[in-house]
Amino acid sequence: MMKKFLDLGYQPLANSYLSSKELHKHEKKFKLEIGFNPKNYLVSILHTVPKEKMFNKDYPYKSSESLTMRNQFKELSFKLNKRFKPNLLLEIGSNDGAFLKNFDKKKVIGVEPCQNLANITIKKGYKTFSNYWNVSLAKKITKKTKVDLIYSANTLSHIKNYSEIFKAVNISLNDKGVLVLEDPSLLECIKRIAYDQFYCEHIYVFSTIALKKILEQFQLEIFDIDNLQTHGGSNRYYIKKKSNKDFVITKRVLRNISKEKKFGLNKFSTYKKFSKRVFFSKKKLNEIFDSLSKKDKKIIGYGATAKSCTVLNFCKIKEGIISFFYDTTSYKIGKYLPGSKIKIKKYKKLNRKVADYVYLGAWNFKEEIFKKERFFIKKGGKFITHTPTPKII
Ligand code: JHZ
């Protein structure tokens, strides 16, 4: 049923940063192939890794690490309060509480399977369940009171069994309640040749047309959409139970659907073209690194993202080409990127003594980073990006 269109080779677990002790041990790698299902338009990776291997007590990614995300969650909390006035809200994949902390503690419940992250909100007094979201948890949490709003950002794309998610949502959500989902947009991913949206954790990259089809199976429907710049282009879907007639389906939903169909997200040929562009992108990026290395330019990386794992391993960029990465996440500092084994150092403001060129691992935070590093830019420092086309900026 799934038709393969892209092979990104063998890849290590994207968020499994290596300690110096692990550096010389054998790293387990997994085939990263991407496919398209012509029946429901779903795009997904073809070989999945058990969730316990990825989302556990050592999960390194914290949503609060970026100012952009902190601001966005704050803004969104105002918006949701104003539009839906929820008395009780539940977040699936609450991470370190970047979103939850904008609400009254009595009015929110977090669900976060990674214990190290759940502990952060538990310690701050937020009711948080350190579990995977599923039917039995939904029954337990909302036995007495159902919730008015369920929010989940960058979580649905990580869960193989989406049926379980929506079944559980139907149990916990009031009949008049709203489900708000936020995930990278497939249209933006394809347009920007952002093939690094594919890695072990991102089982799906959703389009509106695919999500719509899935939701139909659970008597749920999208009634509004926000197109966001977040994470290199995301969609925020507002979803209701079909039986709820309080919300009309906005023109934005219809516009997104026709935009995606016009672009060809419902056709396999679109993905084959994308695949060709990905290989071209690899060639171009390698040419840039090769020419700078020949000139003995100092190159470092910025933002040791999960996405970087796909790029570095697919393009075979190793330590020696990029000397090290800067990152602000304490858990990543002192470790090495999986596969490429490039060291991660504690972030310091960029200056020309350290680097001539900086590869943007966190390209999705380009604006925030460029603002922070204006001094480096003023002094002639340059950045390298692979999206939408590999270039020096
Ligand atoms: P960022 C993770 O992906 C994993 P990643 C996950 N699978 C997912 O879906 C998304 O998040 C949402 C650093 N940084 O957000 C912090 C700086 O050092 O692009 C982070 O390590 N300085 C759950 O890892 C990384 O970059 C800065 O100024 O691809 C950003 O990671 C900024 C802005 C970030 O997600």
mmCIF file of C-alpha atoms in Angstrom, residues 45-202:
data_model
loop_
_atom_site.group_PDB
_atom_site.id
_atom_site.type_symbol
_atom_site.label_atom_id
_atom_site.label_comp_id
_atom_site.label_asym_id
_atom_site.label_seq_id
_atom_site.Cartn_x
_atom_site.Cartn_y
_atom_site.Cartn_z
ATOM 1 C CA ILE A 45 8.675 6.556 7.274
ATOM 2 C CA LEU A 46 8.616 2.887 6.323
ATOM 3 C CA HIS A 47 10.595 1.346 9.194
ATOM 4 C CA THR A 48 9.718 2.445 12.691
ATOM 5 C CA VAL A 49 11.680 2.206 15.919
ATOM 6 C CA PRO A 50 9.878 1.107 19.126
ATOM 7 C CA LYS A 51 8.716 4.219 20.972
ATOM 8 C CA GLU A 52 10.405 3.193 24.238
ATOM 9 C CA LYS A 53 13.797 3.435 22.502
ATOM 10 C CA MET A 54 13.164 7.092 21.671
ATOM 11 C CA PHE A 55 10.862 8.567 24.301
ATOM 12 C CA ASN A 56 12.128 7.631 27.722
ATOM 13 C CA LYS A 57 13.605 9.113 30.898
ATOM 14 C CA ASP A 58 16.602 10.539 28.999
ATOM 15 C CA TYR A 59 14.807 12.579 26.351
ATOM 16 C CA PRO A 60 17.034 15.578 25.519
ATOM 17 C CA TYR A 61 14.737 18.000 23.684
ATOM 18 C CA LYS A 62 13.174 20.815 25.675
ATOM 19 C CA SER A 63 10.608 23.102 24.047
ATOM 20 C CA SER A 64 11.600 26.009 26.302
ATOM 21 C CA GLU A 65 15.107 26.234 24.784
ATOM 22 C CA SER A 66 14.030 28.782 22.204
ATOM 23 C CA LEU A 67 12.638 32.243 22.749
ATOM 24 C CA THR A 68 10.536 31.876 19.606
ATOM 25 C CA MET A 69 8.748 28.852 21.072
ATOM 26 C CA ARG A 70 8.306 30.424 24.514
ATOM 27 C CA ASN A 71 6.740 33.509 22.930
ATOM 28 C CA GLN A 72 4.590 31.485 20.603
ATOM 29 C CA PHE A 73 3.161 29.313 23.376
ATOM 30 C CA LYS A 74 2.412 32.421 25.432
ATOM 31 C CA GLU A 75 0.597 34.075 22.537
ATOM 32 C CA LEU A 76 -1.310 30.888 21.789
ATOM 33 C CA SER A 77 -2.488 30.522 25.386
ATOM 34 C CA PHE A 78 -4.098 34.000 25.185
ATOM 35 C CA LYS A 79 -5.650 33.154 21.864
ATOM 36 C CA LEU A 80 -7.112 29.827 23.016
ATOM 37 C CA ASN A 81 -8.454 31.331 26.250
ATOM 38 C CA LYS A 82 -10.105 34.121 24.331
ATOM 39 C CA ARG A 83 -11.594 31.988 21.568
ATOM 40 C CA PHE A 84 -12.648 28.835 23.458
ATOM 41 C CA LYS A 85 -12.636 29.838 27.161
ATOM 42 C CA PRO A 86 -11.704 26.327 28.361
ATOM 43 C CA ASN A 87 -12.351 25.448 32.003
ATOM 44 C CA LEU A 88 -10.142 22.395 31.744
ATOM 45 C CA LEU A 89 -7.368 21.817 29.237
ATOM 46 C CA LEU A 90 -5.196 18.787 28.562
ATOM 47 C CA GLU A 91 -1.904 18.751 26.710
ATOM 48 C CA ILE A 92 -0.614 15.591 25.038
ATOM 49 C CA GLY A 93 3.200 15.699 24.979
ATOM 50 C CA SER A 94 3.597 18.549 27.466
ATOM 51 C CA ASN A 95 7.414 18.334 27.314
ATOM 52 C CA ASP A 96 8.970 20.718 29.888
ATOM 53 C CA GLY A 97 5.794 22.773 30.286
ATOM 54 C CA ALA A 98 6.584 25.537 27.793
ATOM 55 C CA PHE A 99 2.864 25.735 26.924
ATOM 56 C CA LEU A 100 1.274 24.585 30.211
ATOM 57 C CA LYS A 101 3.008 27.198 32.314
ATOM 58 C CA ASN A 102 0.897 29.920 30.695
ATOM 59 C CA PHE A 103 -2.243 28.538 32.380
ATOM 60 C CA ASP A 104 -3.695 28.398 35.859
ATOM 61 C CA LYS A 105 -2.384 25.190 37.505
ATOM 62 C CA LYS A 106 -5.912 24.101 38.430
ATOM 63 C CA LYS A 107 -7.078 24.274 34.850
ATOM 64 C CA VAL A 108 -4.493 22.128 33.046
ATOM 65 C CA ILE A 109 -3.359 18.522 32.870
ATOM 66 C CA GLY A 110 -0.148 17.419 31.175
ATOM 67 C CA VAL A 111 0.658 14.053 29.633
ATOM 68 C CA GLU A 112 4.328 13.440 28.940
ATOM 69 C CA PRO A 113 5.877 9.970 28.568
ATOM 70 C CA CYS A 114 9.463 11.151 29.071
ATOM 71 C CA GLN A 115 9.872 11.057 32.839
ATOM 72 C CA ASN A 116 12.759 13.566 32.954
ATOM 73 C CA LEU A 117 10.522 16.150 31.254
ATOM 74 C CA ALA A 118 7.350 15.276 33.178
ATOM 75 C CA ASN A 119 9.299 15.758 36.418
ATOM 76 C CA ILE A 120 9.923 19.390 35.494
ATOM 77 C CA THR A 121 6.209 20.256 35.437
ATOM 78 C CA ILE A 122 5.375 17.952 38.352
ATOM 79 C CA LYS A 123 7.939 19.812 40.482
ATOM 80 C CA LYS A 124 6.327 23.115 39.505
ATOM 81 C CA GLY A 125 2.961 21.855 40.734
ATOM 82 C CA TYR A 126 1.294 21.006 37.436
ATOM 83 C CA LYS A 127 -0.748 17.804 37.331
ATOM 84 C CA THR A 128 1.253 15.703 34.875
ATOM 85 C CA PHE A 129 0.958 12.044 33.964
ATOM 86 C CA SER A 130 4.176 10.468 32.803
ATOM 87 C CA ASN A 131 2.563 8.034 30.383
ATOM 88 C CA TYR A 132 1.960 7.515 26.690
ATOM 89 C CA TRP A 133 -1.414 8.935 25.700
ATOM 90 C CA ASN A 134 -3.878 6.083 25.135
ATOM 91 C CA VAL A 135 -7.416 4.897 25.797
ATOM 92 C CA SER A 136 -6.783 3.546 29.285
ATOM 93 C CA LEU A 137 -5.048 6.757 30.377
ATOM 94 C CA ALA A 138 -7.886 8.840 28.899
ATOM 95 C CA LYS A 139 -10.425 6.781 30.881
ATOM 96 C CA LYS A 140 -8.391 7.213 34.046
ATOM 97 C CA ILE A 141 -7.778 10.962 33.726
ATOM 98 C CA THR A 142 -11.233 12.038 32.650
ATOM 99 C CA LYS A 143 -13.376 9.520 34.529
ATOM 100 C CA LYS A 144 -15.262 12.295 36.293
ATOM 101 C CA THR A 145 -14.750 15.411 34.183
ATOM 102 C CA LYS A 146 -14.136 15.632 30.475
ATOM 103 C CA VAL A 147 -11.914 18.391 29.125
ATOM 104 C CA ASP A 148 -12.910 21.379 26.990
ATOM 105 C CA LEU A 149 -9.714 21.602 25.028
ATOM 106 C CA ILE A 150 -6.956 19.176 24.090
ATOM 107 C CA TYR A 151 -3.754 20.668 22.729
ATOM 108 C CA SER A 152 -0.848 18.795 21.238
ATOM 109 C CA ALA A 153 2.136 20.252 19.397
ATOM 110 C CA ASN A 154 4.706 18.161 17.576
ATOM 111 C CA THR A 155 3.416 14.955 19.091
ATOM 112 C CA LEU A 156 0.926 13.369 16.687
ATOM 113 C CA SER A 157 3.619 13.005 14.029
ATOM 114 C CA HIS A 158 5.619 10.929 16.560
ATOM 115 C CA ILE A 159 2.945 8.337 17.299
ATOM 116 C CA LYS A 160 2.626 5.331 15.030
ATOM 117 C CA ASN A 161 -0.775 4.202 16.250
ATOM 118 C CA TYR A 162 -2.814 7.338 15.601
ATOM 119 C CA SER A 163 -6.058 5.364 16.007
ATOM 120 C CA GLU A 164 -5.330 5.026 19.708
ATOM 121 C CA ILE A 165 -4.786 8.782 19.945
ATOM 122 C CA PHE A 166 -8.090 9.728 18.395
ATOM 123 C CA LYS A 167 -10.026 7.042 20.258
ATOM 124 C CA ALA A 168 -8.595 8.437 23.490
ATOM 125 C CA VAL A 169 -9.404 12.007 22.402
ATOM 126 C CA ASN A 170 -13.024 11.005 21.812
ATOM 127 C CA ILE A 171 -13.175 9.614 25.355
ATOM 128 C CA SER A 172 -11.686 12.662 27.094
ATOM 129 C CA LEU A 173 -13.038 15.541 25.059
ATOM 130 C CA ASN A 174 -16.402 17.150 25.783
ATOM 131 C CA ASP A 175 -18.850 16.831 22.902
ATOM 132 C CA LYS A 176 -18.541 20.600 22.449
ATOM 133 C CA GLY A 177 -14.783 20.540 23.044
ATOM 134 C CA VAL A 178 -11.942 21.355 20.652
ATOM 135 C CA LEU A 179 -8.802 19.448 19.746
ATOM 136 C CA VAL A 180 -5.915 21.641 18.572
ATOM 137 C CA LEU A 181 -3.080 19.838 16.811
ATOM 138 C CA GLU A 182 0.132 21.417 15.575
ATOM 139 C CA ASP A 183 2.623 19.619 13.379
ATOM 140 C CA PRO A 184 5.060 20.301 10.534
ATOM 141 C CA SER A 185 3.273 20.873 7.250
ATOM 142 C CA LEU A 186 4.024 18.398 4.492
ATOM 143 C CA LEU A 187 3.472 21.100 1.883
ATOM 144 C CA GLU A 188 6.162 23.301 3.437
ATOM 145 C CA CYS A 189 8.487 20.330 3.906
ATOM 146 C CA ILE A 190 8.240 19.422 0.221
ATOM 147 C CA LYS A 191 8.418 23.027 -1.015
ATOM 148 C CA ARG A 192 11.477 23.798 1.134
ATOM 149 C CA ILE A 193 13.214 20.475 0.331
ATOM 150 C CA ALA A 194 13.339 20.101 4.113
ATOM 151 C CA TYR A 195 14.023 16.371 3.997
ATOM 152 C CA ASP A 196 15.419 16.643 7.518
ATOM 153 C CA GLN A 197 11.815 16.656 8.767
ATOM 154 C CA PHE A 198 12.162 12.893 8.262
ATOM 155 C CA TYR A 199 13.936 11.022 11.038
ATOM 156 C CA CYS A 200 13.113 8.120 13.345
ATOM 157 C CA GLU A 201 10.830 10.204 15.598
ATOM 158 C CA HIS A 202 8.830 11.746 12.781
#
